[in-house]
Amino acid sequence: MLQFPLWKRLLVLGVVMLGAWLCLPNLLNAGQRAGLPGFVPSETVKLGLDLKGGSYLLLEVDPEELQQNKLLELSRDIQRSLIKKPNNVKFRGREVIDGGVRFRVVEPSQVDEAKRRVRELSSPVGGIGGAQSLDISEQNGVMTVKFSNARLEELEVEALEDSIEVVRRRVDGSGTTDPNIQRQGSNRIVLEVPGLDDPTELIELIQRAGVMTVNLVDDAADATQYRVDEPRLGKVKRLDAYTPEEYVVFEDPILTGSDFTSASQGFDENNSPQINFTLNSRGAKAFGEFTTENVGNRFAIVLDGKVVSAANVRTPILSGSGRITGQFTIQEANAIAIVLRAGELPAKLQVVEQRVVGAGLGEDSIRAGTMASAIGLALVAVFMILAYGLWGVFAVVSLAANIMLLVGALSGLGATLTLPGIAGIILTIGMAVDANVLVFERIREENRNGRSPINSIEIGYKQAGSTILDANLTTLIAAAVLFWLGSGPVKGFAVTLGIGIFTSVFTAFVLTRMFMSDWVRTLRPKKLPV
Amino acid sequence: MLLKYLPTEPKFKFMKFRMAAFALSLILIVGSIAMVVTRGLNFGIDFVGGVVVEVETPTKVDIGEIRSALSSLDLAGVEVTEIKDNLVAEETDTTIALIKTKAPEATGDEVEAAVQATAAGILTALKSEFGDIEERRKEAVGPKVSGELMQDGIMALVVALSLMLVYIWFRFQWQFSVGAVLALVHDVILTIGMFAVTQFEFNLSTIAALLTIVGYSMNDTVVVYDRVREELRRYKKMSQIDVIDMSVNRTLSRTLLTSGTTLLALISIFLLGGEVLRGFSFAMIWGVVIGTYSSIFIASAILLHTGMRRSTIAGGEAEPDPQGAQV
């Protein structure tokens, strides 16, 4: 156990040097780090949101709303399919109800044709051989079409992926730095924004449905005859987003959000904010035709059910680009532009968890954590040296190397350090000496039983080895479970605790052993100091 | 060196007191459960949903003023407490207040939105009353997430305990693993009981602490068990009770030293680590003490009652003890 050939010695030294090397950037400030040559690592320990301040949001895609939206879409598709000529199917009472689309086929002879047409809308989920996407049932001419479970699951996954993309574009568009967006489970999104200590505006931006349409305004209609969200005769009432004005607009949109290719906030000649946009070719064509036919008429730009701008067509707009002016502020114009660019959400996003830490608390936590670590380390060091003298010094040097390796590993692995993570480091400090103590006590015992110092050390390490392994594996199991099931800060604790187990076993069992071996072989003590 | 005063081989008859220890533990366990049932735990919003807001006011204000500023909001069970950044800090000219409230009454999806709105409402009310307050922390957890976190926490404990059971079974034999896991369950129950007594907040980091206690206590138990196994192999004729007493005694100085250093580190976190870590470090301190006790008086003592068999252990080569004459 006490043989340390040169290669082993170099290896141990190499590991410690590597730890120091990876640890190094943490001791420098940002400016010094930027000046480092390329081969020097510049990764520091990443601080968690609880230490550097920032916002953590957990967003959930509303599955019921998602299903509702998709059913409305399906309902429109069914209608389109059934009215196709020739042999169009006559039907009545089409509605979305109880998680399905229901309608009655008027002529019993057309039931089979209706089924055939609806079945054409169904497709195997996940490619050929998969379950059908639609469940179709019929009773006395009343047909019910539902999504199959396989399709519902697929819709959820698609909606989550789409939502993540939309959220990413909106967050990026808002000029936020370094956001972290991740999928969690089947219907959730984790959004972490460092440094943001008031996420209210960001939440508003993210939660906008982002459904944008351009509709023709019927200025001849009497607004009192119509209601918001209850279309009648193909028209519907819309309220202005900023003024008390009300509009009656035609339900069928001229343009939808997907026709826009870009949008940005700018200023008009009066220095009022405006939104510049460009349309894709389909949009440009549709808008060109519309403006040609409707010179003098008004159109409204409707975002999430509210009119953000309404304007008269003065001349045909054929260029496929234009601008939106209105009563909005710069921030609002910017938000609209972002939402337009990012597209619409498949369903409402609900904030189900929000955790925000201000920079002040973060700094306090770092200070408290550093202080607690330093005092904890000092106490343990004094205790060990008082208890074991020279051996205590060996253990404390190992402990210092241990912390260096731990911080180096955290930096090198790009792990995130949280406040509980700091607690994990301090706990590691306390527990790291355990392996040393186990060995020292064993050596003492062997020595007391009449073995020579060198022999006692040899046997002590040998006997304590399996105990150290067993004892640390159990703590590792606890850390692994925490990592697996914990979230956020707790995960950070599991990481430092887990890494700490490896570094402390290495330093206690290998590094201290090397010191002990050198000491006993060079000085050849007749008696052990303890 | 201090160790000179710590005997290498004390001869305490620990196992003689095992029945008293069992009785004591039983009383403590029953007491803990009774406390949890009657007083309940002070669950944090992680587990029951709700809002926590921590603010620093620009000038010193009375906590009562903050309470009255919030009275118009009609919050469910609001608690306002002043926070001392660390327990040895000097007086400051600002006040840091922690406001905690439960999830508002509402149903379905509305409650999720209502929780988020409550957080905003509290800050607005405080800003209009005290001006430029600093928002140090804002947490709003909806009932859906908190329910899941609670489940995950219980799951984590069960999984960790089961893994320990399997590990010890694999490394030793089932008689050992029963003792070890009973000791762990004992530690967990007593720690939860302590939270019921002190009404410290029981939250996610408490679960982290509980798991760490499980790991630590297991660590302690394994060290003693390892020794029991070794001595059982060596002293084939000695009675089990003497073997266990000897093993506990021979590992006693290590047990005390490791508990000592760990406690030093933990006390440092408790006093200086700030409000967020206080519950965690408190749980750990208690857990280390309990874990050390249970390794000796529960885990080791139970070995005498689970009928561990030497035959399956005695495979290893028996080393002659230098002091064999004593035995």
Coordinates of C-alpha atoms in Angstrom, one line a residue, chain A:
Chain A
M1 CA 0.0 0.0 0.0
L2 CA 2.9 2.3 0.5
Q3 CA 4.7 1.8 -2.7
F4 CA 4.5 4.8 -4.9
P5 CA 6.5 4.3 -8.1
L6 CA 7.4 7.4 -10.0
W7 CA 4.6 7.0 -12.6
K8 CA 2.0 6.7 -9.8
R9 CA 3.5 9.8 -8.1
L10 CA 3.3 11.7 -11.4
L11 CA -0.2 10.6 -12.0
V12 CA -1.4 11.8 -8.5
L13 CA 0.5 15.0 -9.0
G14 CA -1.0 15.4 -12.5
V15 CA -4.6 15.0 -11.2
V16 CA -4.0 17.6 -8.5
M17 CA -2.3 20.0 -11.1
L18 CA -5.2 19.5 -13.4
G19 CA -7.6 20.5 -10.6
A20 CA -5.6 23.6 -10.0
W21 CA -5.5 24.4 -13.7
L22 CA -9.2 24.1 -14.1
C23 CA -9.7 26.0 -10.8
L24 CA -7.5 28.9 -12.0
P25 CA -10.0 31.0 -13.9
N26 CA -12.2 31.3 -10.8
L27 CA -9.4 33.3 -9.2
L28 CA -9.3 35.9 -11.9
N29 CA -11.8 38.7 -12.8
A30 CA -13.5 38.9 -16.1
G31 CA -11.0 41.2 -17.7
Q32 CA -8.0 39.0 -16.8
R33 CA -9.8 36.0 -18.0
A34 CA -10.5 37.6 -21.4
G35 CA -6.7 38.3 -21.7
L36 CA -5.8 34.6 -21.2
P37 CA -4.2 32.8 -24.1
G38 CA -6.4 30.2 -25.8
F39 CA -4.9 27.1 -24.2
V40 CA -5.7 28.2 -20.7
P41 CA -9.2 27.2 -19.5
S42 CA -11.5 30.2 -19.1
E43 CA -14.5 28.4 -17.7
T44 CA -15.4 29.4 -14.2
V45 CA -18.0 27.8 -12.0
K46 CA -21.4 28.7 -13.4
L47 CA -23.5 30.3 -10.7
G48 CA -27.1 29.2 -10.4
L49 CA -29.9 31.7 -10.5
D50 CA -30.2 31.7 -6.7
L51 CA -26.6 33.1 -6.5
K52 CA -26.4 35.5 -9.5
G53 CA -30.0 36.5 -9.5
G54 CA -32.5 35.9 -12.2
S55 CA -35.9 34.4 -13.0
Y56 CA -37.0 30.8 -13.3
L57 CA -40.3 30.1 -14.9
L58 CA -42.1 26.9 -15.4
L59 CA -44.6 27.1 -18.2
E60 CA -47.3 24.6 -19.0
V61 CA -49.1 24.1 -22.3
D62 CA -52.8 23.9 -21.5
P63 CA -53.8 20.5 -22.8
E64 CA -57.5 21.2 -22.8
E65 CA -57.1 24.4 -24.8
L66 CA -54.8 22.7 -27.2
Q67 CA -57.3 20.0 -27.8
Q68 CA -60.1 22.5 -28.2
N69 CA -58.0 24.5 -30.8
K70 CA -57.2 21.4 -32.7
L71 CA -60.8 20.3 -32.7
L72 CA -61.9 23.6 -34.1
E73 CA -59.4 23.2 -36.9
L74 CA -60.6 19.7 -37.5
S75 CA -64.1 20.9 -37.6
R76 CA -63.3 23.4 -40.4
D77 CA -61.4 20.7 -42.3
I78 CA -64.4 18.4 -42.1
Q79 CA -66.7 21.1 -43.4
R80 CA -64.3 21.8 -46.3
S81 CA -64.1 18.1 -47.2
L82 CA -67.9 17.5 -47.0
I83 CA -68.9 20.4 -49.1
K84 CA -66.5 19.5 -51.9
K85 CA -68.4 18.9 -55.2
P86 CA -69.5 16.7 -56.8
N87 CA -71.6 14.6 -54.5
N88 CA -71.3 17.1 -51.6
V89 CA -72.6 15.7 -48.4
K90 CA -75.4 17.6 -46.8
F91 CA -75.0 17.9 -43.0
R92 CA -76.4 19.9 -40.1
G93 CA -75.5 20.9 -36.6
R94 CA -71.8 20.8 -36.8
E95 CA -70.3 21.5 -33.3
V96 CA -67.3 20.8 -31.2
I97 CA -68.5 19.0 -28.1
D98 CA -67.2 16.5 -25.5
G99 CA -63.8 16.3 -27.0
G100 CA -65.0 15.6 -30.5
V101 CA -66.6 17.1 -33.6
R102 CA -70.2 16.1 -34.1
F103 CA -72.6 16.6 -37.0
R104 CA -75.7 15.0 -38.5
V105 CA -75.7 13.7 -42.1
V106 CA -79.1 14.7 -43.6
E107 CA -79.5 12.0 -46.2
P108 CA -79.0 8.4 -44.8
S109 CA -77.7 7.4 -48.2
Q110 CA -74.8 9.8 -47.8
V111 CA -73.6 8.4 -44.5
D112 CA -71.0 6.1 -46.2
E113 CA -69.8 8.9 -48.4
A114 CA -69.4 11.1 -45.3
K115 CA -67.4 8.4 -43.5
R116 CA -65.2 8.0 -46.5
R117 CA -64.5 11.7 -46.7
V118 CA -63.7 12.0 -43.0
R119 CA -61.5 8.9 -43.1
E120 CA -59.5 10.6 -45.8
L121 CA -58.6 13.3 -43.2
S122 CA -57.2 10.6 -40.9
S123 CA -53.7 9.3 -41.3
P124 CA -51.5 6.8 -39.4
V125 CA -49.8 8.4 -36.4
G126 CA -46.0 8.2 -36.7
G127 CA -46.0 6.9 -40.3
I128 CA -47.3 3.8 -42.0
G129 CA -48.5 1.1 -39.7
G130 CA -49.3 3.5 -36.8
A131 CA -52.7 3.8 -35.2
Q132 CA -55.2 6.1 -37.1
S133 CA -55.2 9.7 -36.0
L134 CA -59.0 9.9 -35.9
D135 CA -61.7 7.8 -34.3
I136 CA -64.8 8.0 -36.3
S137 CA -68.2 6.7 -35.0
E138 CA -71.7 7.0 -36.4
Q139 CA -75.1 6.3 -34.9
N140 CA -78.4 7.0 -36.7
G141 CA -76.7 9.4 -39.0
V142 CA -75.0 11.4 -36.3
M143 CA -71.2 11.2 -36.7
T144 CA -68.7 11.9 -34.0
V145 CA -65.0 12.4 -34.9
K146 CA -62.4 12.4 -32.2
F147 CA -58.7 12.3 -32.1
S148 CA -57.3 8.9 -31.2
N149 CA -55.1 8.7 -28.1
A150 CA -52.0 8.2 -30.2
R151 CA -52.8 11.4 -32.1
L152 CA -53.5 13.3 -28.9
E153 CA -50.1 12.4 -27.5
E154 CA -48.5 13.4 -30.8
L155 CA -50.4 16.7 -30.7
E156 CA -49.1 17.4 -27.2
V157 CA -45.5 16.7 -28.2
E158 CA -45.8 18.8 -31.4
A159 CA -47.5 21.6 -29.4
L160 CA -44.7 21.5 -26.8
E161 CA -42.0 21.6 -29.5
D162 CA -43.7 24.4 -31.3
S163 CA -44.3 26.3 -28.1
I164 CA -40.6 26.0 -27.2
E165 CA -39.6 27.5 -30.6
V166 CA -42.1 30.3 -30.2
V167 CA -41.0 31.1 -26.7
R168 CA -37.4 30.9 -27.8
R169 CA -38.0 33.4 -30.6
R170 CA -40.0 35.7 -28.4
V171 CA -37.4 35.7 -25.6
D172 CA -34.5 36.2 -27.9
G173 CA -36.4 39.0 -29.6
S174 CA -36.9 40.8 -26.3
G175 CA -33.1 41.2 -26.1
T176 CA -32.7 39.0 -23.0
T177 CA -29.2 37.7 -22.5
D178 CA -28.3 34.0 -22.1
P179 CA -31.8 32.6 -21.6
N180 CA -32.0 28.8 -21.0
I181 CA -35.1 27.2 -22.4
Q182 CA -35.7 23.5 -21.9
R183 CA -38.4 21.0 -22.3
Q184 CA -39.6 19.3 -19.1
G185 CA -41.9 16.3 -19.2
S186 CA -44.6 16.1 -21.8
N187 CA -46.2 19.5 -21.5
R188 CA -43.8 21.9 -19.7
I189 CA -41.1 24.4 -20.5
V190 CA -38.4 25.6 -18.2
L191 CA -37.3 29.1 -18.9
E192 CA -34.4 30.5 -17.0
V193 CA -33.3 34.1 -17.5
P194 CA -30.2 35.1 -15.5
G195 CA -30.1 38.7 -14.2
L196 CA -33.8 39.4 -14.8
D197 CA -35.3 40.3 -11.5
D198 CA -38.7 41.4 -12.7
P199 CA -40.1 38.9 -15.3
T200 CA -43.6 40.5 -15.4
E201 CA -43.2 42.0 -18.9
L202 CA -41.5 38.9 -20.2
I203 CA -44.4 36.7 -18.9
E204 CA -46.9 39.0 -20.7
L205 CA -44.9 38.7 -23.9
I206 CA -44.7 34.9 -23.7
Q207 CA -48.3 34.4 -22.8
R208 CA -49.7 36.3 -25.7
A209 CA -51.4 33.9 -28.0
G210 CA -49.9 35.8 -30.9
V211 CA -52.9 35.2 -33.2
M212 CA -52.7 37.9 -35.8
T213 CA -55.2 38.5 -38.6
V214 CA -55.9 41.4 -41.0
N215 CA -59.7 41.8 -41.6
L216 CA -61.9 44.0 -43.7
V217 CA -63.9 46.4 -41.6
D218 CA -67.6 46.8 -42.3
D219 CA -68.1 50.5 -41.6
A220 CA -71.7 50.3 -42.7
A221 CA -72.7 47.8 -40.0
D222 CA -74.2 48.8 -36.7
A223 CA -71.8 47.8 -33.9
T224 CA -74.6 47.4 -31.4
Q225 CA -76.0 44.5 -33.5
Y226 CA -72.9 42.4 -33.0
R227 CA -71.1 40.8 -30.1
V228 CA -67.4 40.2 -29.5
D229 CA -66.4 36.6 -30.2
E230 CA -69.9 35.6 -31.4
P231 CA -69.8 35.8 -35.2
R232 CA -73.1 36.5 -37.0
L233 CA -73.5 36.4 -40.7
G234 CA -69.8 36.1 -41.1
K235 CA -69.1 39.3 -39.1
V236 CA -67.9 39.9 -35.6
K237 CA -67.4 42.8 -33.3
R238 CA -63.8 43.7 -32.2
L239 CA -62.7 46.2 -29.6
D240 CA -59.8 48.5 -30.0
A241 CA -56.8 47.7 -27.8
Y242 CA -56.1 51.3 -26.9
T243 CA -59.3 53.4 -27.5
P244 CA -63.0 52.8 -26.8
E245 CA -63.6 52.4 -30.5
E246 CA -65.5 49.3 -31.7
Y247 CA -65.4 47.7 -35.1
V248 CA -67.4 45.2 -37.0
V249 CA -65.1 43.1 -39.1
F250 CA -65.6 40.3 -41.6
E251 CA -64.6 37.0 -40.0
D252 CA -62.6 35.6 -42.9
P253 CA -59.2 37.1 -42.6
I254 CA -57.3 38.6 -45.5
L255 CA -54.0 37.8 -44.0
T256 CA -53.0 35.6 -41.0
G257 CA -49.8 35.5 -38.9
S258 CA -48.2 32.9 -41.1
D259 CA -48.3 35.4 -44.0
F260 CA -45.8 37.7 -42.3
T261 CA -42.1 37.0 -42.9
S262 CA -40.6 39.7 -40.8
A263 CA -41.7 42.5 -38.5
S264 CA -39.7 45.2 -36.7
Q265 CA -40.4 48.2 -34.6
G266 CA -39.5 51.6 -36.2
F267 CA -40.7 55.2 -36.2
D268 CA -42.9 57.2 -38.6
E269 CA -42.3 60.7 -39.8
N270 CA -43.8 62.1 -36.6
N271 CA -41.4 60.0 -34.6
S272 CA -44.3 57.8 -33.3
P273 CA -43.6 54.1 -33.0
Q274 CA -44.7 51.9 -35.9
I275 CA -44.2 48.3 -36.9
N276 CA -42.7 47.6 -40.3
F277 CA -43.5 44.3 -41.9
T278 CA -43.0 42.2 -45.0
L279 CA -45.2 39.5 -46.3
N280 CA -44.5 36.2 -48.0
S281 CA -45.5 35.8 -51.6
R282 CA -48.9 34.3 -50.8
G283 CA -49.5 37.2 -48.4
A284 CA -48.3 39.8 -50.8
K285 CA -50.6 38.5 -53.5
A286 CA -53.6 38.3 -51.3
F287 CA -52.9 41.8 -49.8
G288 CA -52.3 43.2 -53.3
E289 CA -55.6 41.9 -54.6
F290 CA -57.5 43.1 -51.5
T291 CA -56.1 46.6 -51.5
T292 CA -56.7 46.9 -55.3
E293 CA -60.4 46.0 -54.8
N294 CA -60.9 47.9 -51.6
V295 CA -59.5 51.4 -52.1
G296 CA -61.3 53.7 -49.6
N297 CA -62.3 50.8 -47.3
R298 CA -60.9 50.2 -43.9
F299 CA -59.0 47.2 -42.7
A300 CA -58.2 46.2 -39.1
I301 CA -55.1 44.5 -37.7
V302 CA -56.4 42.2 -35.0
L303 CA -54.0 40.7 -32.5
D304 CA -55.4 38.2 -30.0
G305 CA -58.9 39.5 -30.6
K306 CA -58.2 43.2 -30.1
V307 CA -57.7 45.7 -32.9
V308 CA -54.2 47.2 -32.6
S309 CA -54.5 49.3 -35.7
A310 CA -57.1 50.2 -38.3
A311 CA -56.4 52.1 -41.6
N312 CA -58.0 53.1 -44.9
V313 CA -56.7 51.7 -48.1
R314 CA -55.5 54.7 -50.0
T315 CA -53.7 53.0 -52.9
P316 CA -53.2 49.4 -53.8
I317 CA -50.2 47.9 -51.9
L318 CA -48.5 45.5 -54.2
S319 CA -45.0 45.5 -52.7
G320 CA -45.7 43.0 -50.0
S321 CA -44.4 45.3 -47.3
G322 CA -46.0 47.9 -45.2
R323 CA -46.3 49.4 -41.8
I324 CA -48.7 49.4 -38.9
T325 CA -49.3 52.6 -37.0
G326 CA -51.5 53.1 -34.0
Q327 CA -51.9 54.3 -30.5
F328 CA -49.2 52.0 -29.0
T329 CA -46.1 52.9 -27.1
I330 CA -42.6 51.9 -28.2
Q331 CA -42.5 48.9 -25.8
E332 CA -45.9 47.8 -27.1
A333 CA -44.9 48.2 -30.7
N334 CA -41.8 46.2 -30.0
A335 CA -43.8 43.5 -28.3
I336 CA -46.2 43.3 -31.2
A337 CA -43.3 43.0 -33.6
I338 CA -41.7 40.3 -31.6
V339 CA -44.9 38.3 -31.4
L340 CA -45.5 38.7 -35.1
R341 CA -42.0 37.5 -35.9
A342 CA -42.2 34.6 -33.5
G343 CA -45.6 33.3 -34.6
E344 CA -48.5 32.1 -32.6
L345 CA -48.7 29.6 -29.8
P346 CA -50.5 26.4 -30.3
A347 CA -52.3 26.9 -27.0
K348 CA -52.2 29.1 -24.0
L349 CA -49.1 28.9 -21.8
Q350 CA -49.7 28.9 -18.1
V351 CA -47.1 29.9 -15.6
V352 CA -47.2 27.2 -12.9
E353 CA -44.1 28.0 -11.0
Q354 CA -42.1 31.2 -10.7
R355 CA -38.9 31.8 -8.8
V356 CA -37.1 35.1 -8.9
V357 CA -34.0 36.1 -7.0
G358 CA -32.8 39.6 -7.0
A359 CA -29.2 40.4 -7.4
G360 CA -29.0 41.7 -3.8
L361 CA -30.0 38.4 -2.3
G362 CA -27.7 36.6 -4.7
E363 CA -24.8 38.6 -3.5
D364 CA -25.7 38.2 0.1
S365 CA -26.0 34.4 -0.5
I366 CA -22.5 34.3 -2.1
R367 CA -21.1 36.3 0.7
A368 CA -22.7 34.1 3.4
G369 CA -21.7 31.0 1.5
T370 CA -18.1 32.0 1.2
M371 CA -18.0 33.1 4.8
A372 CA -19.5 29.8 6.0
S373 CA -17.1 27.8 3.8
A374 CA -14.1 29.7 5.1
I375 CA -15.0 29.4 8.7
G376 CA -16.1 25.8 8.3
L377 CA -12.8 25.0 6.6
A378 CA -10.8 26.8 9.3
L379 CA -12.6 25.0 12.1
V380 CA -12.1 21.6 10.6
A381 CA -8.5 22.3 9.9
V382 CA -7.8 23.5 13.4
F383 CA -9.7 20.5 14.8
M384 CA -7.7 18.0 12.7
I385 CA -4.3 19.5 13.5
L386 CA -5.2 19.6 17.2
A387 CA -6.3 16.0 17.1
Y388 CA -3.6 14.5 14.9
G389 CA -0.6 16.9 14.8
L390 CA 1.5 16.2 11.7
W391 CA -1.0 13.8 10.4
G392 CA -3.6 16.4 10.8
V393 CA -1.5 18.7 8.6
F394 CA -1.4 16.0 5.9
A395 CA -5.1 15.7 6.1
V396 CA -5.6 19.4 5.9
V397 CA -3.3 19.7 2.8
S398 CA -5.3 16.9 1.3
L399 CA -8.5 18.7 2.2
A400 CA -7.2 21.9 0.4
A401 CA -6.4 19.8 -2.7
N402 CA -9.8 18.2 -2.4
I403 CA -11.6 21.6 -2.5
M404 CA -9.4 22.6 -5.4
L405 CA -10.3 19.4 -7.3
L406 CA -14.0 19.9 -6.5
V407 CA -14.1 23.5 -7.8
G408 CA -11.9 22.5 -10.7
A409 CA -14.3 19.6 -11.6
L410 CA -17.3 21.9 -11.3
S411 CA -15.7 24.4 -13.6
G412 CA -14.5 21.8 -16.1
L413 CA -17.8 20.0 -16.2
G414 CA -19.7 23.3 -16.6
A415 CA -21.8 22.3 -13.6
T416 CA -24.0 24.9 -11.9
L417 CA -23.2 26.0 -8.4
T418 CA -26.2 26.9 -6.3
L419 CA -26.5 27.9 -2.7
P420 CA -27.4 24.4 -1.6
G421 CA -24.4 23.5 -3.7
I422 CA -22.2 25.6 -1.5
A423 CA -23.7 23.8 1.5
G424 CA -22.7 20.6 -0.3
I425 CA -19.1 21.8 -0.5
I426 CA -19.1 22.7 3.2
L427 CA -20.5 19.4 4.0
T428 CA -17.9 17.7 1.9
I429 CA -15.3 19.6 3.9
G430 CA -16.7 18.1 7.1
M431 CA -17.1 14.6 5.7
A432 CA -14.0 14.5 3.6
V433 CA -11.8 14.1 6.6
D434 CA -13.8 11.0 7.4
A435 CA -11.7 8.8 5.2
N436 CA -8.6 10.2 6.8
V437 CA -9.9 9.6 10.2
L438 CA -10.9 6.0 9.4
V439 CA -7.4 5.3 8.2
F440 CA -5.6 7.2 11.1
E441 CA -7.7 5.4 13.7
R442 CA -7.0 2.1 12.1
I443 CA -3.3 2.8 12.1
R444 CA -3.4 3.8 15.7
E445 CA -5.1 0.6 16.6
E446 CA -2.7 -1.6 14.6
N447 CA 0.2 0.3 16.2
R448 CA -1.2 -0.2 19.7
N449 CA -1.6 -3.9 18.9
G450 CA 2.2 -4.0 18.6
R451 CA 2.9 -3.5 14.9
S452 CA 5.7 -1.3 13.8
P453 CA 4.8 2.2 12.5
I454 CA 5.4 1.3 8.9
N455 CA 3.6 -1.9 9.2
S456 CA 0.7 -0.2 11.0
I457 CA 0.3 2.3 8.2
E458 CA 0.5 -0.4 5.6
I459 CA -2.2 -2.6 7.3
G460 CA -4.2 0.5 8.3
Y461 CA -4.7 1.5 4.7
K462 CA -5.4 -2.0 3.6
Q463 CA -8.0 -2.6 6.3
A464 CA -9.8 0.7 6.0
G465 CA -10.0 0.5 2.2
S466 CA -13.2 -1.5 1.9
T467 CA -14.9 0.4 4.7
I468 CA -14.2 3.6 3.0
L469 CA -15.5 2.3 -0.3
D470 CA -18.7 1.0 1.4
A471 CA -19.3 4.1 3.4
N472 CA -18.9 6.5 0.5
L473 CA -20.9 4.4 -1.9
T474 CA -23.9 4.8 0.4
T475 CA -23.6 8.6 0.3
L476 CA -23.2 8.4 -3.4
I477 CA -26.5 6.5 -3.7
A478 CA -28.2 9.3 -1.7
A479 CA -26.6 12.0 -4.0
A480 CA -27.7 10.0 -7.1
V481 CA -31.3 9.8 -6.0
L482 CA -31.2 13.6 -5.2
F483 CA -29.8 14.3 -8.7
W484 CA -32.4 12.1 -10.3
L485 CA -35.4 13.5 -8.5
G486 CA -34.4 16.9 -7.4
S487 CA -34.9 20.1 -9.3
G488 CA -32.9 23.4 -9.6
P489 CA -31.0 24.3 -6.5
V490 CA -31.3 20.8 -5.0
K491 CA -29.8 19.3 -8.1
G492 CA -26.9 21.6 -7.5
F493 CA -26.5 20.2 -4.0
A494 CA -26.5 16.6 -5.4
V495 CA -23.8 17.6 -8.0
T496 CA -21.4 19.0 -5.4
L497 CA -22.0 16.2 -2.9
G498 CA -21.5 13.6 -5.6
I499 CA -18.3 15.1 -7.1
G500 CA -17.1 15.8 -3.5
I501 CA -17.3 12.0 -2.7
F502 CA -14.9 11.2 -5.6
T503 CA -12.5 14.0 -4.8
S504 CA -12.4 13.3 -1.1
V505 CA -11.9 9.6 -1.6
F506 CA -9.1 10.3 -4.0
T507 CA -7.4 12.9 -1.8
A508 CA -7.8 11.0 1.5
F509 CA -7.0 7.6 0.2
V510 CA -4.3 8.4 -2.4
L511 CA -2.9 11.8 -1.7
T512 CA -2.7 11.5 2.1
R513 CA -1.3 8.0 1.7
M514 CA 1.5 9.4 -0.5
F515 CA 2.3 11.9 2.2
M516 CA 2.2 9.2 4.9
S517 CA 4.4 6.9 2.8
D518 CA 7.0 9.6 2.2
W519 CA 7.0 10.6 5.9
V520 CA 7.4 7.1 7.2
R521 CA 10.0 6.1 4.7
T522 CA 12.2 9.1 5.0
L523 CA 12.0 9.7 8.7
R524 CA 11.5 6.1 9.8
P525 CA 9.8 7.1 13.1
K526 CA 10.2 4.6 15.9
K527 CA 7.0 5.8 17.4
L528 CA 3.8 7.2 15.8
P529 CA 2.9 10.7 16.9
V530 CA -0.5 9.7 18.1

